[in-house]
CSV table of C-alpha atoms in Angstrom, one decimal:
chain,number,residue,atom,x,y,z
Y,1,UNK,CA,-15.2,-4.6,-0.4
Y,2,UNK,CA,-12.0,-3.9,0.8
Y,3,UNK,CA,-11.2,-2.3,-2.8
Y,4,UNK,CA,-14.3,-0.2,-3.6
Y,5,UNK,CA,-13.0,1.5,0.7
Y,6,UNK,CA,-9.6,2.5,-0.7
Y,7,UNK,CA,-9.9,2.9,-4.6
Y,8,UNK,CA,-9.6,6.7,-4.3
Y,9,UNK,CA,-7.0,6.7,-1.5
Y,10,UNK,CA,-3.2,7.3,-2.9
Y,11,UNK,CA,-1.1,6.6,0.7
Y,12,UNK,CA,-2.6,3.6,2.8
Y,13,UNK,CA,-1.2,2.8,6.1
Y,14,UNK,CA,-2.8,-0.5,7.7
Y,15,UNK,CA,-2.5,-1.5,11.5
Y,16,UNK,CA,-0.6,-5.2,11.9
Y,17,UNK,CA,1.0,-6.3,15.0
Y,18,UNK,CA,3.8,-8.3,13.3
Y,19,UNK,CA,5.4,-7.5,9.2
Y,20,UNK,CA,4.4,-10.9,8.1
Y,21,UNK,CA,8.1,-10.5,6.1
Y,22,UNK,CA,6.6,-8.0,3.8
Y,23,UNK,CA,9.2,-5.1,3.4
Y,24,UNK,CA,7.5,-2.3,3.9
Y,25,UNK,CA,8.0,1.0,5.9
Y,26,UNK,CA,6.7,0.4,9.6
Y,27,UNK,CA,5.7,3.9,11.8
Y,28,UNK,CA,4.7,3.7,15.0
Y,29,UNK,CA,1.1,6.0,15.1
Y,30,UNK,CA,3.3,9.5,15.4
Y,31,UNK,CA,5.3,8.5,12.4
Y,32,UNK,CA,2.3,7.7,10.2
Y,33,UNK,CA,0.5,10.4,11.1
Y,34,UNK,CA,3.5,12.8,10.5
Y,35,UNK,CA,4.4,11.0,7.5
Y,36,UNK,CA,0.1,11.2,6.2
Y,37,UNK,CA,0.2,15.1,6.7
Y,38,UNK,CA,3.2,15.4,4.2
Y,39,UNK,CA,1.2,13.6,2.2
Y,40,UNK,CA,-1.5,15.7,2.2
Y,41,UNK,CA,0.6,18.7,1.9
Y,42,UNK,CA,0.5,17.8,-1.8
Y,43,UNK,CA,-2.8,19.3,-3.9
Y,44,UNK,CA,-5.8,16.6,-4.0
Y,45,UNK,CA,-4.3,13.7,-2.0
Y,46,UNK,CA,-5.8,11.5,0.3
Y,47,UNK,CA,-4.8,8.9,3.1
Y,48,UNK,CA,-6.3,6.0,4.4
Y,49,UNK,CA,-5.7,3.8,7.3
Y,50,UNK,CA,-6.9,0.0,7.6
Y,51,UNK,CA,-7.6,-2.1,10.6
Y,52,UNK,CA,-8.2,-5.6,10.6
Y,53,UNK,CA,-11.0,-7.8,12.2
Y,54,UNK,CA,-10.1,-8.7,15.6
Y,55,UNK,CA,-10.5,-12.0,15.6
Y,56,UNK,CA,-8.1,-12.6,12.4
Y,57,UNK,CA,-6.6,-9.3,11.5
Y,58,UNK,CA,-5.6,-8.2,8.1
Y,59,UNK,CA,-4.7,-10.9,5.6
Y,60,UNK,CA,-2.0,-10.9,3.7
Y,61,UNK,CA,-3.4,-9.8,0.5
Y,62,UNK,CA,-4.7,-6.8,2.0
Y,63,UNK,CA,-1.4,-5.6,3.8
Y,64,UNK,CA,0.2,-6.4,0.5
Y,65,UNK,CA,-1.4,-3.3,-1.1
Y,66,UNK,CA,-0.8,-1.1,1.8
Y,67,UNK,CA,2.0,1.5,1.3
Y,68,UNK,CA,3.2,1.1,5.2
Y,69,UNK,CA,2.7,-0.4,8.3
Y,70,UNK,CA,1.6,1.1,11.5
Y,71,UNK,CA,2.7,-0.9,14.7
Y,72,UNK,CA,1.6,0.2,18.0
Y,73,UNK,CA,4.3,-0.7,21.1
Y,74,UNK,CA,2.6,-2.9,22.9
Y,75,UNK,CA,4.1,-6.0,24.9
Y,76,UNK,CA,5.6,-9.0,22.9
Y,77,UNK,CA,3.8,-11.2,24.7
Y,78,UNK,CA,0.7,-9.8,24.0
Y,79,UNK,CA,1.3,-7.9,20.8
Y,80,UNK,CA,-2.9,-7.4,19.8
Y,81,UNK,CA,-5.1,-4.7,20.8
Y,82,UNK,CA,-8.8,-4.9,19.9
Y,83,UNK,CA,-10.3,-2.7,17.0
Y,84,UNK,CA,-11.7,0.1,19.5
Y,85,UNK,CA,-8.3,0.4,21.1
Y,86,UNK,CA,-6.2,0.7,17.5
Y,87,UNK,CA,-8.8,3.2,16.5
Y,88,UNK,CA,-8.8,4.9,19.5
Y,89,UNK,CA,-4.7,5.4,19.1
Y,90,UNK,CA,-4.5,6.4,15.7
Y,91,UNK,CA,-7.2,8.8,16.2
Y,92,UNK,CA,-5.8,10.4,19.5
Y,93,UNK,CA,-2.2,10.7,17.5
Y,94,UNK,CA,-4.0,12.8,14.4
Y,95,UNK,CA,-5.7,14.8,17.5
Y,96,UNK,CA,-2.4,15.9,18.6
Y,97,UNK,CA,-0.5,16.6,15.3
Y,98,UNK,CA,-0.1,19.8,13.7
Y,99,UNK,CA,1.0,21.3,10.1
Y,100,UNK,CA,4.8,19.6,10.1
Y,101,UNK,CA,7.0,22.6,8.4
Y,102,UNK,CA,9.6,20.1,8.1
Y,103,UNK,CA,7.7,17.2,6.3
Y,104,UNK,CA,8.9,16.6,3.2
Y,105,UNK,CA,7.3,17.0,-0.1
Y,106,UNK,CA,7.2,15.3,-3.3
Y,107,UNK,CA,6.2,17.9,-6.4
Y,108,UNK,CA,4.7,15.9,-9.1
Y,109,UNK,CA,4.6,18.7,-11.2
Y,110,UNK,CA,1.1,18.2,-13.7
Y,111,UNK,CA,0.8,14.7,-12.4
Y,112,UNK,CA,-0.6,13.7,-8.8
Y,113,UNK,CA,-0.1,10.3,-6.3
Y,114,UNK,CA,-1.6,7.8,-8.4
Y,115,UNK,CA,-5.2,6.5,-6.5
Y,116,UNK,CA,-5.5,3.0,-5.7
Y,117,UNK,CA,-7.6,2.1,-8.1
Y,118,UNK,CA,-4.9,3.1,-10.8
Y,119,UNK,CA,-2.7,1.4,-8.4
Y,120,UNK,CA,-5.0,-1.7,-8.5
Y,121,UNK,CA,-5.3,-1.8,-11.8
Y,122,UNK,CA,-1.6,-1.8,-13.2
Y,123,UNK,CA,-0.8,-4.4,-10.7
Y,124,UNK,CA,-3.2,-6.6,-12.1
Y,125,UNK,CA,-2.5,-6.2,-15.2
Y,126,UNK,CA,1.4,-6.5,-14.5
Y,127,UNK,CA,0.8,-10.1,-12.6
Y,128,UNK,CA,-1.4,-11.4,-15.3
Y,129,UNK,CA,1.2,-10.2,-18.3
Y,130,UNK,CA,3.6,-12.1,-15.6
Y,131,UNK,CA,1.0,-14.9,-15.6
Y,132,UNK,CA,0.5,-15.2,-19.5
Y,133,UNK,CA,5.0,-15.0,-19.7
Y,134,UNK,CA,5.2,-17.8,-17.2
Y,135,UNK,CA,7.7,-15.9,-14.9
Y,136,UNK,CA,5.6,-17.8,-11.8
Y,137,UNK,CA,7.4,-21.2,-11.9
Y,138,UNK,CA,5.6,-22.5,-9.2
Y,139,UNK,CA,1.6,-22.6,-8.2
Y,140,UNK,CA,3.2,-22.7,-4.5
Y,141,UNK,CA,5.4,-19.5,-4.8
Y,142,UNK,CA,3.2,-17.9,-6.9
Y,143,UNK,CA,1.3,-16.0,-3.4
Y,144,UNK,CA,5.0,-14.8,-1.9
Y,145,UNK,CA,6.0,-13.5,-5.4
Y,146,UNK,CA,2.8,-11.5,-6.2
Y,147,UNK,CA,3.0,-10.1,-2.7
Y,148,UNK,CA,6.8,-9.1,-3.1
Y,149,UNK,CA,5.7,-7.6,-6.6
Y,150,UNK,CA,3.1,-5.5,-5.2
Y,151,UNK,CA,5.5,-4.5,-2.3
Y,152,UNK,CA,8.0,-2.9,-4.6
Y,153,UNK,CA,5.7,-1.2,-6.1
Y,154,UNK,CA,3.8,0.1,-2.9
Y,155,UNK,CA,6.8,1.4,-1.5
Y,156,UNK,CA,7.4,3.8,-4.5
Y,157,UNK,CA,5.3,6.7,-3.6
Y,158,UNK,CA,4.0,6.3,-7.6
Y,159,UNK,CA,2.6,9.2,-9.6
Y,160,UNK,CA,-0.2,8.8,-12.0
Y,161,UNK,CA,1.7,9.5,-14.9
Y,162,UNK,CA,4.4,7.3,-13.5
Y,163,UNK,CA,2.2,4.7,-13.8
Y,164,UNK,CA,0.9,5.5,-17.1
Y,165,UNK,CA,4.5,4.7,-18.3
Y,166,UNK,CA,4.5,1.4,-16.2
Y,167,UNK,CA,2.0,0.3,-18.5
Y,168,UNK,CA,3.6,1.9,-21.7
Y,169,UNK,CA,6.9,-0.2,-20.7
Y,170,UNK,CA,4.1,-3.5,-20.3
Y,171,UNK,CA,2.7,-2.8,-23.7
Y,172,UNK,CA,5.9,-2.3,-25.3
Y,173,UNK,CA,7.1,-5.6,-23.8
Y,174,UNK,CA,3.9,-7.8,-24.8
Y,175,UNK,CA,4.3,-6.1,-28.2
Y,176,UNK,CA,7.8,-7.3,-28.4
Y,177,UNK,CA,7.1,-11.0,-26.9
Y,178,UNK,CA,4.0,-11.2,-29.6
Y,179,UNK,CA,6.3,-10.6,-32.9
Protein backbone atom coordinates (compact mmCIF):
# COMPACT_ATOMS: atom_id res chain seq x y z
CA UNK A 1 0.00 0.00 0.00
CA UNK A 2 0.94 3.29 -0.61
CA UNK A 3 1.56 3.67 3.33
CA UNK A 4 3.48 0.50 4.28
CA UNK A 5 6.17 2.29 0.75
CA UNK A 6 6.67 5.48 2.71
CA UNK A 7 6.13 4.72 6.50
CA UNK A 8 9.84 4.99 7.20
CA UNK A 9 10.52 7.97 4.82
CA UNK A 10 10.65 11.54 6.78
CA UNK A 11 10.76 14.04 3.35
CA UNK A 12 8.38 12.80 0.44
CA UNK A 13 8.43 14.59 -2.80
CA UNK A 14 5.64 13.28 -5.35
CA UNK A 15 5.60 14.00 -9.13
CA UNK A 16 2.05 15.96 -10.27
CA UNK A 17 1.75 17.93 -13.26
CA UNK A 18 -0.75 20.50 -11.81
CA UNK A 19 -0.96 21.58 -7.51
CA UNK A 20 -4.54 20.47 -7.43
CA UNK A 21 -4.74 23.94 -4.90
CA UNK A 22 -2.79 22.19 -2.31
CA UNK A 23 -0.15 24.70 -0.83
CA UNK A 24 2.74 23.08 -0.89
CA UNK A 25 6.36 23.79 -1.96
CA UNK A 26 6.77 22.93 -5.76
CA UNK A 27 10.67 22.19 -7.19
CA UNK A 28 11.36 21.60 -10.45
CA UNK A 29 13.70 17.95 -10.41
CA UNK A 30 17.07 20.15 -9.54
CA UNK A 31 15.29 21.87 -6.62
CA UNK A 32 14.04 18.55 -5.14
CA UNK A 33 16.93 16.90 -5.53
CA UNK A 34 19.04 19.76 -3.96
CA UNK A 35 16.55 20.34 -1.41
CA UNK A 36 16.57 15.95 -0.69
CA UNK A 37 20.40 16.08 -0.15
CA UNK A 38 20.06 18.75 2.63
CA UNK A 39 17.90 16.49 3.96
CA UNK A 40 19.96 13.85 4.12
CA UNK A 41 22.76 15.89 5.35
CA UNK A 42 21.01 15.28 8.76
CA UNK A 43 22.00 11.73 10.71
CA UNK A 44 19.43 8.81 9.76
CA UNK A 45 17.03 10.56 7.36
CA UNK A 46 15.54 9.33 4.37
CA UNK A 47 13.66 10.64 1.20
CA UNK A 48 11.21 9.35 -0.92
CA UNK A 49 9.83 10.27 -4.26
CA UNK A 50 6.19 9.16 -5.60
CA UNK A 51 4.97 8.85 -9.10
CA UNK A 52 1.55 8.25 -9.97
CA UNK A 53 -0.07 5.73 -12.39
CA UNK A 54 -0.21 7.01 -15.84
CA UNK A 55 -3.41 6.62 -16.63
CA UNK A 56 -4.78 8.59 -13.48
CA UNK A 57 -1.90 10.02 -11.61
CA UNK A 58 -1.68 10.56 -7.89
CA UNK A 59 -4.86 11.13 -6.06
CA UNK A 60 -5.43 13.57 -3.94
CA UNK A 61 -5.11 11.87 -0.74
CA UNK A 62 -1.78 10.73 -1.58
CA UNK A 63 -0.28 14.24 -2.66
CA UNK A 64 -1.87 15.38 0.48
CA UNK A 65 0.71 13.57 2.61
CA UNK A 66 3.55 14.58 0.43
CA UNK A 67 5.85 17.22 1.94
CA UNK A 68 6.48 18.87 -1.76
CA UNK A 69 5.75 18.84 -5.21
CA UNK A 70 8.06 18.06 -8.03
CA UNK A 71 6.80 19.59 -11.47
CA UNK A 72 8.78 18.87 -14.54
CA UNK A 73 8.52 21.89 -17.40
CA UNK A 74 6.88 20.44 -19.86
CA UNK A 75 4.37 22.18 -22.41
CA UNK A 76 0.89 23.52 -20.99
CA UNK A 77 -0.72 21.97 -23.50
CA UNK A 78 0.50 18.78 -22.87
CA UNK A 79 1.58 18.92 -19.23
CA UNK A 80 1.90 14.63 -18.64
CA UNK A 81 4.84 12.54 -19.23
CA UNK A 82 4.50 8.77 -18.90
CA UNK A 83 5.95 6.95 -15.66
CA UNK A 84 9.37 5.86 -17.59
CA UNK A 85 9.96 9.40 -18.61
CA UNK A 86 9.31 11.09 -14.83
CA UNK A 87 11.58 8.34 -13.61
CA UNK A 88 13.90 8.69 -16.01
CA UNK A 89 14.24 12.75 -15.02
CA UNK A 90 14.32 12.48 -11.55
CA UNK A 91 16.87 9.84 -11.72
CA UNK A 92 19.15 11.70 -14.32
CA UNK A 93 18.90 15.00 -11.88
CA UNK A 94 20.22 12.85 -8.65
CA UNK A 95 22.99 11.46 -11.38
CA UNK A 96 24.24 14.94 -11.75
CA UNK A 97 23.99 16.42 -8.13
CA UNK A 98 26.75 16.58 -5.80
CA UNK A 99 27.23 17.20 -1.82
CA UNK A 100 25.48 21.02 -1.75
CA UNK A 101 27.96 22.92 0.86
CA UNK A 102 25.39 25.52 0.83
CA UNK A 103 22.23 23.42 1.59
CA UNK A 104 20.79 24.26 4.59
CA UNK A 105 20.47 22.20 7.72
CA UNK A 106 18.03 21.76 10.32
CA UNK A 107 19.80 20.41 13.87
CA UNK A 108 17.24 18.56 15.80
CA UNK A 109 19.47 18.18 18.44
CA UNK A 110 18.42 14.41 20.32
CA UNK A 111 15.40 14.34 18.19
CA UNK A 112 15.38 13.37 14.29
CA UNK A 113 12.65 14.14 11.09
CA UNK A 114 9.76 12.43 12.33
CA UNK A 115 9.06 9.08 9.81
CA UNK A 116 5.82 8.94 8.11
CA UNK A 117 4.42 6.53 10.00
CA UNK A 118 4.64 8.87 13.10
CA UNK A 119 3.51 11.44 10.67
CA UNK A 120 0.58 9.14 9.76
CA UNK A 121 -0.31 8.41 12.81
CA UNK A 122 -0.76 11.94 14.59
CA UNK A 123 -2.72 12.98 11.69
CA UNK A 124 -5.05 10.43 12.23
CA UNK A 125 -5.47 10.77 15.37
CA UNK A 126 -5.72 14.71 15.03
CA UNK A 127 -8.68 14.38 12.25
CA UNK A 128 -10.59 11.88 14.32
CA UNK A 129 -10.23 14.16 17.76
CA UNK A 130 -11.44 16.83 14.98
CA UNK A 131 -14.14 14.29 14.06
CA UNK A 132 -15.30 13.29 17.63
CA UNK A 133 -15.26 17.72 18.39
CA UNK A 134 -17.43 18.29 15.37
CA UNK A 135 -15.04 20.99 13.89
CA UNK A 136 -16.08 19.33 10.24
CA UNK A 137 -19.43 21.14 9.66
CA UNK A 138 -20.03 19.66 6.58
CA UNK A 139 -19.72 15.84 5.10
CA UNK A 140 -19.01 17.82 1.64
CA UNK A 141 -15.98 19.96 3.00
CA UNK A 142 -14.90 17.53 5.22
CA UNK A 143 -12.19 16.09 2.10
CA UNK A 144 -10.70 19.85 1.33
CA UNK A 145 -10.36 20.46 5.11
CA UNK A 146 -8.56 17.14 5.99
CA UNK A 147 -6.31 17.84 3.01
CA UNK A 148 -5.53 21.52 4.14
CA UNK A 149 -4.98 20.00 7.75
CA UNK A 150 -2.48 17.53 6.56
CA UNK A 151 -0.85 20.33 4.28
CA UNK A 152 0.02 22.48 7.21
CA UNK A 153 1.40 20.00 8.83
CA UNK A 154 3.47 18.52 5.79
CA UNK A 155 4.95 21.64 5.15
CA UNK A 156 6.60 21.93 8.67
CA UNK A 157 9.65 19.93 8.34
CA UNK A 158 8.34 18.16 11.92
CA UNK A 159 10.70 16.47 14.32
CA UNK A 160 9.82 13.38 16.28
CA UNK A 161 9.73 14.92 19.43
CA UNK A 162 7.85 17.78 17.88
CA UNK A 163 5.34 15.57 17.24
CA UNK A 164 5.37 13.87 20.42
CA UNK A 165 4.17 17.30 21.86
CA UNK A 166 1.44 17.58 19.03
CA UNK A 167 -0.10 14.82 20.70
CA UNK A 168 0.59 16.01 24.32
CA UNK A 169 -1.27 19.45 23.22
CA UNK A 170 -4.31 16.68 21.69
CA UNK A 171 -4.34 14.92 24.99
CA UNK A 172 -4.35 17.87 27.04
CA UNK A 173 -7.26 19.26 24.93
CA UNK A 174 -9.48 15.96 24.92
CA UNK A 175 -8.72 16.02 28.73
CA UNK A 176 -9.98 19.47 29.01
CA UNK A 177 -13.20 18.89 26.58
CA UNK A 178 -13.97 15.54 28.72
CA UNK A 179 -14.30 17.39 32.36
Amino acid sequence: TFEDAVSDINKLYATTARARDMVKPVYDPDGAIGDGLGVLAQDSTKIGFVFGPERTGLENAELSRCHAIIHVPTSPDFSSLNLAQCVLLICYAISRSGPDDNAPTLPMGDSHPVTQYKMDEFLSRLESELDEAGFFKSDASRPSMVRNIRNIFMRGDLSDQEVKTLHGVITALVKKRSS
